[in-house]
Amino acid sequence: MKIIFAGPSLPDAASLAGEGIRVLPPATQGDVLAAVEQGANVIGLIDGGFEYAAPVWHKEILHALSLGVAVLGAASMGALRAAECHPFGMIGTGRIFEDYRIGRLVDDAAVALTHAPSALGSKPLTVPLVNVSATLDVMEDSGQLASGLRQELEDAANAIFFKKRTWRAVVEQCAGLAEPDRPRLLAALLSNAVDQKRIDALELLKAVQDARDIRSNADLPWKLHETAFPTRPAL
């Protein structure tokens, strides 16, 4: 069995996953453990809860890996946990994971955003910092940003709480920007917007689709030290 935990990074995951992959809402503490106990051989962690519920615990990921379950992560909570657990065998994919792995990204708030409830499709409502950076990279490389403007935009984005960060709010936060230039810059940001979280999530989805639906018998170079920890009801 293959399982993917997805939400705002890939709202249409269920329609894209295809047969043989079960798509579940963003994971919270105990969900990876429950997936393992239900027989999952491959687990793709994209999105995870963090504000109103305890996040996925590293120990449950290590537990899964110790049993030969392939655990992959990308885009959001998955990228964070993959960067932290890749020395133990968790597989990370995408730019966001790599940025966390090498230390270019440190703050977990870089992937945070506000989104609609699952009943309304989990559509993102604000812009995460990782998408801001990816968008500004594209615009800078194509010569659309004047000297110094990129840094001003990044500083503006960083100064806005993730629940209020929209492209319009970012432009309004740029104090040094002339009023007549604001509509033009906003239009350019919107037309060049890069959804890096979705790009990375799609890469993970492809990796899960290609993975063998079987647990490995690899001899791990580390040993899981069993401890008592609470579990959640089965999925």
PDB file of N, CA and C in Angstrom, residues 16-93:
ATOM      1  N   LEU A  16      -4.722  13.197  -9.138  1.00  0.00           N
ATOM      2  CA  LEU A  16      -3.468  12.988  -9.853  1.00  0.00           C
ATOM      3  C   LEU A  16      -2.767  11.687  -9.475  1.00  0.00           C
ATOM      4  N   ALA A  17      -3.083  11.167  -8.299  1.00  0.00           N
ATOM      5  CA  ALA A  17      -2.314  10.046  -7.752  1.00  0.00           C
ATOM      6  C   ALA A  17      -2.444   8.767  -8.569  1.00  0.00           C
ATOM      7  N   GLY A  18      -3.635   8.491  -9.056  1.00  0.00           N
ATOM      8  CA  GLY A  18      -3.842   7.258  -9.798  1.00  0.00           C
ATOM      9  C   GLY A  18      -4.139   6.088  -8.875  1.00  0.00           C
ATOM     10  N   GLU A  19      -4.354   4.939  -9.474  1.00  0.00           N
ATOM     11  CA  GLU A  19      -4.692   3.748  -8.697  1.00  0.00           C
ATOM     12  C   GLU A  19      -3.498   3.297  -7.858  1.00  0.00           C
ATOM     13  N   GLY A  20      -3.816   2.741  -6.707  1.00  0.00           N
ATOM     14  CA  GLY A  20      -2.771   2.176  -5.861  1.00  0.00           C
ATOM     15  C   GLY A  20      -2.176   3.140  -4.862  1.00  0.00           C
ATOM     16  N   ILE A  21      -2.614   4.405  -4.887  1.00  0.00           N
ATOM     17  CA  ILE A  21      -2.104   5.387  -3.927  1.00  0.00           C
ATOM     18  C   ILE A  21      -3.280   5.981  -3.169  1.00  0.00           C
ATOM     19  N   ARG A  22      -3.227   5.882  -1.868  1.00  0.00           N
ATOM     20  CA  ARG A  22      -4.269   6.448  -1.018  1.00  0.00           C
ATOM     21  C   ARG A  22      -3.837   7.838  -0.574  1.00  0.00           C
ATOM     22  N   VAL A  23      -4.649   8.840  -0.842  1.00  0.00           N
ATOM     23  CA  VAL A  23      -4.325  10.222  -0.482  1.00  0.00           C
ATOM     24  C   VAL A  23      -5.092  10.602   0.776  1.00  0.00           C
ATOM     25  N   LEU A  24      -4.357  11.052   1.786  1.00  0.00           N
ATOM     26  CA  LEU A  24      -4.938  11.438   3.066  1.00  0.00           C
ATOM     27  C   LEU A  24      -4.656  12.914   3.345  1.00  0.00           C
ATOM     28  N   PRO A  25      -5.401  13.531   4.263  1.00  0.00           N
ATOM     29  CA  PRO A  25      -5.169  14.936   4.610  1.00  0.00           C
ATOM     30  C   PRO A  25      -3.795  15.127   5.246  1.00  0.00           C
ATOM     31  N   PRO A  26      -3.379  16.387   5.421  1.00  0.00           N
ATOM     32  CA  PRO A  26      -2.086  16.660   6.055  1.00  0.00           C
ATOM     33  C   PRO A  26      -1.897  15.861   7.343  1.00  0.00           C
ATOM     34  N   ALA A  27      -0.707  15.318   7.501  1.00  0.00           N
ATOM     35  CA  ALA A  27      -0.424  14.441   8.633  1.00  0.00           C
ATOM     36  C   ALA A  27      -0.169  15.232   9.911  1.00  0.00           C
ATOM     37  N   THR A  28      -0.593  14.665  11.016  1.00  0.00           N
ATOM     38  CA  THR A  28      -0.233  15.176  12.333  1.00  0.00           C
ATOM     39  C   THR A  28       0.385  14.022  13.117  1.00  0.00           C
ATOM     40  N   GLN A  29       0.751  14.294  14.350  1.00  0.00           N
ATOM     41  CA  GLN A  29       1.466  13.290  15.133  1.00  0.00           C
ATOM     42  C   GLN A  29       0.661  11.990  15.239  1.00  0.00           C
ATOM     43  N   GLY A  30       1.305  10.891  14.919  1.00  0.00           N
ATOM     44  CA  GLY A  30       0.677   9.585  14.991  1.00  0.00           C
ATOM     45  C   GLY A  30       0.171   9.062  13.661  1.00  0.00           C
ATOM     46  N   ASP A  31       0.028   9.926  12.665  1.00  0.00           N
ATOM     47  CA  ASP A  31      -0.533   9.490  11.383  1.00  0.00           C
ATOM     48  C   ASP A  31       0.426   8.597  10.597  1.00  0.00           C
ATOM     49  N   VAL A  32       1.714   8.897  10.642  1.00  0.00           N
ATOM     50  CA  VAL A  32       2.686   8.042   9.952  1.00  0.00           C
ATOM     51  C   VAL A  32       2.734   6.675  10.631  1.00  0.00           C
ATOM     52  N   LEU A  33       2.716   6.676  11.953  1.00  0.00           N
ATOM     53  CA  LEU A  33       2.695   5.417  12.697  1.00  0.00           C
ATOM     54  C   LEU A  33       1.462   4.598  12.334  1.00  0.00           C
ATOM     55  N   ALA A  34       0.304   5.260  12.282  1.00  0.00           N
ATOM     56  CA  ALA A  34      -0.931   4.560  11.930  1.00  0.00           C
ATOM     57  C   ALA A  34      -0.856   3.990  10.522  1.00  0.00           C
ATOM     58  N   ALA A  35      -0.251   4.741   9.590  1.00  0.00           N
ATOM     59  CA  ALA A  35      -0.118   4.258   8.218  1.00  0.00           C
ATOM     60  C   ALA A  35       0.736   2.995   8.166  1.00  0.00           C
ATOM     61  N   VAL A  36       1.807   2.983   8.945  1.00  0.00           N
ATOM     62  CA  VAL A  36       2.676   1.806   9.004  1.00  0.00           C
ATOM     63  C   VAL A  36       1.905   0.612   9.550  1.00  0.00           C
ATOM     64  N   GLU A  37       1.137   0.840  10.601  1.00  0.00           N
ATOM     65  CA  GLU A  37       0.382  -0.252  11.212  1.00  0.00           C
ATOM     66  C   GLU A  37      -0.726  -0.766  10.298  1.00  0.00           C
ATOM     67  N   GLN A  38      -1.186   0.086   9.386  1.00  0.00           N
ATOM     68  CA  GLN A  38      -2.205  -0.321   8.423  1.00  0.00           C
ATOM     69  C   GLN A  38      -1.602  -1.080   7.239  1.00  0.00           C
ATOM     70  N   GLY A  39      -0.261  -1.122   7.165  1.00  0.00           N
ATOM     71  CA  GLY A  39       0.390  -1.893   6.117  1.00  0.00           C
ATOM     72  C   GLY A  39       1.026  -1.095   5.003  1.00  0.00           C
ATOM     73  N   ALA A  40       1.195   0.204   5.186  1.00  0.00           N
ATOM     74  CA  ALA A  40       1.818   1.014   4.139  1.00  0.00           C
ATOM     75  C   ALA A  40       3.263   0.576   3.901  1.00  0.00           C
ATOM     76  N   ASN A  41       3.622   0.458   2.644  1.00  0.00           N
ATOM     77  CA  ASN A  41       5.002   0.146   2.262  1.00  0.00           C
ATOM     78  C   ASN A  41       5.750   1.380   1.779  1.00  0.00           C
ATOM     79  N   VAL A  42       4.990   2.357   1.278  1.00  0.00           N
ATOM     80  CA  VAL A  42       5.559   3.610   0.780  1.00  0.00           C
ATOM     81  C   VAL A  42       4.714   4.755   1.330  1.00  0.00           C
ATOM     82  N   ILE A  43       5.372   5.728   1.955  1.00  0.00           N
ATOM     83  CA  ILE A  43       4.667   6.876   2.527  1.00  0.00           C
ATOM     84  C   ILE A  43       5.268   8.154   1.959  1.00  0.00           C
ATOM     85  N   GLY A  44       4.423   8.991   1.365  1.00  0.00           N
ATOM     86  CA  GLY A  44       4.858  10.287   0.858  1.00  0.00           C
ATOM     87  C   GLY A  44       4.294  11.384   1.740  1.00  0.00           C
ATOM     88  N   LEU A  45       5.168  12.100   2.417  1.00  0.00           N
ATOM     89  CA  LEU A  45       4.744  13.179   3.309  1.00  0.00           C
ATOM     90  C   LEU A  45       4.951  14.515   2.604  1.00  0.00           C
ATOM     91  N   ILE A  46       3.850  15.177   2.290  1.00  0.00           N
ATOM     92  CA  ILE A  46       3.915  16.501   1.674  1.00  0.00           C
ATOM     93  C   ILE A  46       3.517  17.550   2.708  1.00  0.00           C
ATOM     94  N   ASP A  47       2.251  17.540   3.099  1.00  0.00           N
ATOM     95  CA  ASP A  47       1.753  18.533   4.049  1.00  0.00           C
ATOM     96  C   ASP A  47       1.510  17.923   5.421  1.00  0.00           C
ATOM     97  N   GLY A  48       1.645  18.764   6.437  1.00  0.00           N
ATOM     98  CA  GLY A  48       1.401  18.317   7.802  1.00  0.00           C
ATOM     99  C   GLY A  48       0.854  19.444   8.654  1.00  0.00           C
ATOM    100  N   GLY A  49       0.032  19.091   9.621  1.00  0.00           N
ATOM    101  CA  GLY A  49      -0.501  20.082  10.547  1.00  0.00           C
ATOM    102  C   GLY A  49       0.557  20.501  11.554  1.00  0.00           C
ATOM    103  N   PHE A  50       0.435  21.739  12.050  1.00  0.00           N
ATOM    104  CA  PHE A  50       1.432  22.215  13.012  1.00  0.00           C
ATOM    105  C   PHE A  50       0.874  23.239  13.990  1.00  0.00           C
ATOM    106  N   GLU A  51      -0.209  23.887  13.649  1.00  0.00           N
ATOM    107  CA  GLU A  51      -0.663  24.995  14.488  1.00  0.00           C
ATOM    108  C   GLU A  51      -1.653  24.560  15.555  1.00  0.00           C
ATOM    109  N   TYR A  52      -2.615  23.752  15.184  1.00  0.00           N
ATOM    110  CA  TYR A  52      -3.659  23.338  16.116  1.00  0.00           C
ATOM    111  C   TYR A  52      -3.557  21.868  16.497  1.00  0.00           C
ATOM    112  N   ALA A  53      -2.518  21.199  16.035  1.00  0.00           N
ATOM    113  CA  ALA A  53      -2.283  19.796  16.375  1.00  0.00           C
ATOM    114  C   ALA A  53      -0.779  19.561  16.387  1.00  0.00           C
ATOM    115  N   ALA A  54      -0.341  18.578  17.153  1.00  0.00           N
ATOM    116  CA  ALA A  54       1.089  18.269  17.204  1.00  0.00           C
ATOM    117  C   ALA A  54       1.552  17.758  15.840  1.00  0.00           C
ATOM    118  N   PRO A  55       2.707  18.203  15.373  1.00  0.00           N
ATOM    119  CA  PRO A  55       3.195  17.772  14.057  1.00  0.00           C
ATOM    120  C   PRO A  55       3.715  16.339  14.066  1.00  0.00           C
ATOM    121  N   VAL A  56       3.942  15.827  12.877  1.00  0.00           N
ATOM    122  CA  VAL A  56       4.513  14.484  12.727  1.00  0.00           C
ATOM    123  C   VAL A  56       5.807  14.385  13.527  1.00  0.00           C
ATOM    124  N   TRP A  57       5.913  13.321  14.287  1.00  0.00           N
ATOM    125  CA  TRP A  57       7.066  13.115  15.162  1.00  0.00           C
ATOM    126  C   TRP A  57       8.184  12.407  14.400  1.00  0.00           C
ATOM    127  N   HIS A  58       9.410  12.825  14.637  1.00  0.00           N
ATOM    128  CA  HIS A  58      10.550  12.184  13.984  1.00  0.00           C
ATOM    129  C   HIS A  58      10.613  10.693  14.324  1.00  0.00           C
ATOM    130  N   LYS A  59      10.243  10.359  15.554  1.00  0.00           N
ATOM    131  CA  LYS A  59      10.356   8.969  15.997  1.00  0.00           C
ATOM    132  C   LYS A  59       9.466   8.037  15.178  1.00  0.00           C
ATOM    133  N   GLU A  60       8.284   8.506  14.785  1.00  0.00           N
ATOM    134  CA  GLU A  60       7.416   7.624  14.003  1.00  0.00           C
ATOM    135  C   GLU A  60       7.968   7.427  12.595  1.00  0.00           C
ATOM    136  N   ILE A  61       8.676   8.432  12.082  1.00  0.00           N
ATOM    137  CA  ILE A  61       9.335   8.272  10.784  1.00  0.00           C
ATOM    138  C   ILE A  61      10.467   7.258  10.900  1.00  0.00           C
ATOM    139  N   LEU A  62      11.258   7.373  11.961  1.00  0.00           N
ATOM    140  CA  LEU A  62      12.347   6.414  12.177  1.00  0.00           C
ATOM    141  C   LEU A  62      11.794   5.003  12.369  1.00  0.00           C
ATOM    142  N   HIS A  63      10.671   4.898  13.062  1.00  0.00           N
ATOM    143  CA  HIS A  63      10.023   3.595  13.246  1.00  0.00           C
ATOM    144  C   HIS A  63       9.658   2.990  11.888  1.00  0.00           C
ATOM    145  N   ALA A  64       9.085   3.809  11.015  1.00  0.00           N
ATOM    146  CA  ALA A  64       8.719   3.331   9.682  1.00  0.00           C
ATOM    147  C   ALA A  64       9.955   2.882   8.909  1.00  0.00           C
ATOM    148  N   LEU A  65      11.002   3.689   8.940  1.00  0.00           N
ATOM    149  CA  LEU A  65      12.232   3.352   8.220  1.00  0.00           C
ATOM    150  C   LEU A  65      12.848   2.065   8.757  1.00  0.00           C
ATOM    151  N   SER A  66      12.768   1.862  10.073  1.00  0.00           N
ATOM    152  CA  SER A  66      13.360   0.665  10.680  1.00  0.00           C
ATOM    153  C   SER A  66      12.660  -0.607  10.230  1.00  0.00           C
ATOM    154  N   LEU A  67      11.410  -0.470   9.768  1.00  0.00           N
ATOM    155  CA  LEU A  67      10.643  -1.626   9.299  1.00  0.00           C
ATOM    156  C   LEU A  67      10.735  -1.799   7.787  1.00  0.00           C
ATOM    157  N   GLY A  68      11.566  -0.984   7.140  1.00  0.00           N
ATOM    158  CA  GLY A  68      11.743  -1.115   5.701  1.00  0.00           C
ATOM    159  C   GLY A  68      10.747  -0.340   4.872  1.00  0.00           C
ATOM    160  N   VAL A  69       9.956   0.524   5.514  1.00  0.00           N
ATOM    161  CA  VAL A  69       9.004   1.352   4.777  1.00  0.00           C
ATOM    162  C   VAL A  69       9.763   2.497   4.107  1.00  0.00           C
ATOM    163  N   ALA A  70       9.480   2.749   2.850  1.00  0.00           N
ATOM    164  CA  ALA A  70      10.076   3.890   2.155  1.00  0.00           C
ATOM    165  C   ALA A  70       9.294   5.141   2.545  1.00  0.00           C
ATOM    166  N   VAL A  71       9.983   6.130   3.107  1.00  0.00           N
ATOM    167  CA  VAL A  71       9.333   7.378   3.519  1.00  0.00           C
ATOM    168  C   VAL A  71       9.966   8.520   2.731  1.00  0.00           C
ATOM    169  N   LEU A  72       9.129   9.236   1.985  1.00  0.00           N
ATOM    170  CA  LEU A  72       9.594  10.345   1.158  1.00  0.00           C
ATOM    171  C   LEU A  72       8.967  11.643   1.648  1.00  0.00           C
ATOM    172  N   GLY A  73       9.686  12.749   1.470  1.00  0.00           N
ATOM    173  CA  GLY A  73       9.158  14.035   1.903  1.00  0.00           C
ATOM    174  C   GLY A  73       9.524  15.149   0.946  1.00  0.00           C
ATOM    175  N   ALA A  74       8.636  16.137   0.848  1.00  0.00           N
ATOM    176  CA  ALA A  74       8.883  17.272  -0.042  1.00  0.00           C
ATOM    177  C   ALA A  74       7.926  18.405   0.271  1.00  0.00           C
ATOM    178  N   ALA A  75       8.264  19.589  -0.226  1.00  0.00           N
ATOM    179  CA  ALA A  75       7.370  20.742  -0.370  1.00  0.00           C
ATOM    180  C   ALA A  75       7.072  21.528   0.897  1.00  0.00           C
ATOM    181  N   SER A  76       6.694  20.859   1.969  1.00  0.00           N
ATOM    182  CA  SER A  76       6.245  21.575   3.162  1.00  0.00           C
ATOM    183  C   SER A  76       6.763  20.856   4.401  1.00  0.00           C
ATOM    184  N   MET A  77       5.863  20.353   5.249  1.00  0.00           N
ATOM    185  CA  MET A  77       6.310  19.565   6.392  1.00  0.00           C
ATOM    186  C   MET A  77       7.176  18.400   5.934  1.00  0.00           C
ATOM    187  N   GLY A  78       6.852  17.851   4.774  1.00  0.00           N
ATOM    188  CA  GLY A  78       7.634  16.738   4.249  1.00  0.00           C
ATOM    189  C   GLY A  78       9.076  17.116   3.974  1.00  0.00           C
ATOM    190  N   ALA A  79       9.296  18.323   3.461  1.00  0.00           N
ATOM    191  CA  ALA A  79      10.662  18.786   3.199  1.00  0.00           C
ATOM    192  C   ALA A  79      11.427  18.975   4.505  1.00  0.00           C
ATOM    193  N   LEU A  80      10.749  19.529   5.511  1.00  0.00           N
ATOM    194  CA  LEU A  80      11.384  19.724   6.815  1.00  0.00           C
ATOM    195  C   LEU A  80      11.819  18.393   7.422  1.00  0.00           C
ATOM    196  N   ARG A  81      10.886  17.441   7.469  1.00  0.00           N
ATOM    197  CA  ARG A  81      11.208  16.155   8.090  1.00  0.00           C
ATOM    198  C   ARG A  81      12.239  15.385   7.264  1.00  0.00           C
ATOM    199  N   ALA A  82      12.197  15.513   5.951  1.00  0.00           N
ATOM    200  CA  ALA A  82      13.182  14.820   5.119  1.00  0.00           C
ATOM    201  C   ALA A  82      14.578  15.386   5.346  1.00  0.00           C
ATOM    202  N   ALA A  83      14.677  16.703   5.501  1.00  0.00           N
ATOM    203  CA  ALA A  83      15.980  17.316   5.758  1.00  0.00           C
ATOM    204  C   ALA A  83      16.543  16.856   7.102  1.00  0.00           C
ATOM    205  N   GLU A  84      15.656  16.654   8.067  1.00  0.00           N
ATOM    206  CA  GLU A  84      16.086  16.240   9.401  1.00  0.00           C
ATOM    207  C   GLU A  84      16.365  14.738   9.482  1.00  0.00           C
ATOM    208  N   CYS A  85      15.642  13.953   8.696  1.00  0.00           N
ATOM    209  CA  CYS A  85      15.736  12.493   8.816  1.00  0.00           C
ATOM    210  C   CYS A  85      16.449  11.813   7.651  1.00  0.00           C
ATOM    211  N   HIS A  86      16.939  12.589   6.681  1.00  0.00           N
ATOM    212  CA  HIS A  86      17.582  11.928   5.538  1.00  0.00           C
ATOM    213  C   HIS A  86      18.831  11.138   5.927  1.00  0.00           C
ATOM    214  N   PRO A  87      19.581  11.509   6.991  1.00  0.00           N
ATOM    215  CA  PRO A  87      20.723  10.658   7.365  1.00  0.00           C
ATOM    216  C   PRO A  87      20.300   9.247   7.782  1.00  0.00           C
ATOM    217  N   PHE A  88      19.008   9.084   8.111  1.00  0.00           N
ATOM    218  CA  PHE A  88      18.512   7.780   8.551  1.00  0.00           C
ATOM    219  C   PHE A  88      17.769   7.037   7.438  1.00  0.00           C
ATOM    220  N   GLY A  89      17.709   7.649   6.255  1.00  0.00           N
ATOM    221  CA  GLY A  89      17.116   6.950   5.124  1.00  0.00           C
ATOM    222  C   GLY A  89      15.861   7.553   4.546  1.00  0.00           C
ATOM    223  N   MET A  90      15.325   8.618   5.155  1.00  0.00           N
ATOM    224  CA  MET A  90      14.171   9.272   4.546  1.00  0.00           C
ATOM    225  C   MET A  90      14.624   9.955   3.261  1.00  0.00           C
ATOM    226  N   ILE A  91      13.795   9.898   2.241  1.00  0.00           N
ATOM    227  CA  ILE A  91      14.151  10.418   0.925  1.00  0.00           C
ATOM    228  C   ILE A  91      13.481  11.770   0.702  1.00  0.00           C
ATOM    229  N   GLY A  92      14.275  12.785   0.439  1.00  0.00           N
ATOM    230  CA  GLY A  92      13.739  14.106   0.146  1.00  0.00           C
ATOM    231  C   GLY A  92      13.806  14.400  -1.336  1.00  0.00           C
ATOM    232  N   THR A  93      12.835  15.161  -1.827  1.00  0.00           N
ATOM    233  CA  THR A  93      12.837  15.551  -3.233  1.00  0.00           C
ATOM    234  C   THR A  93      12.533  17.038  -3.347  1.00  0.00           C
TER     235      THR A  93
END
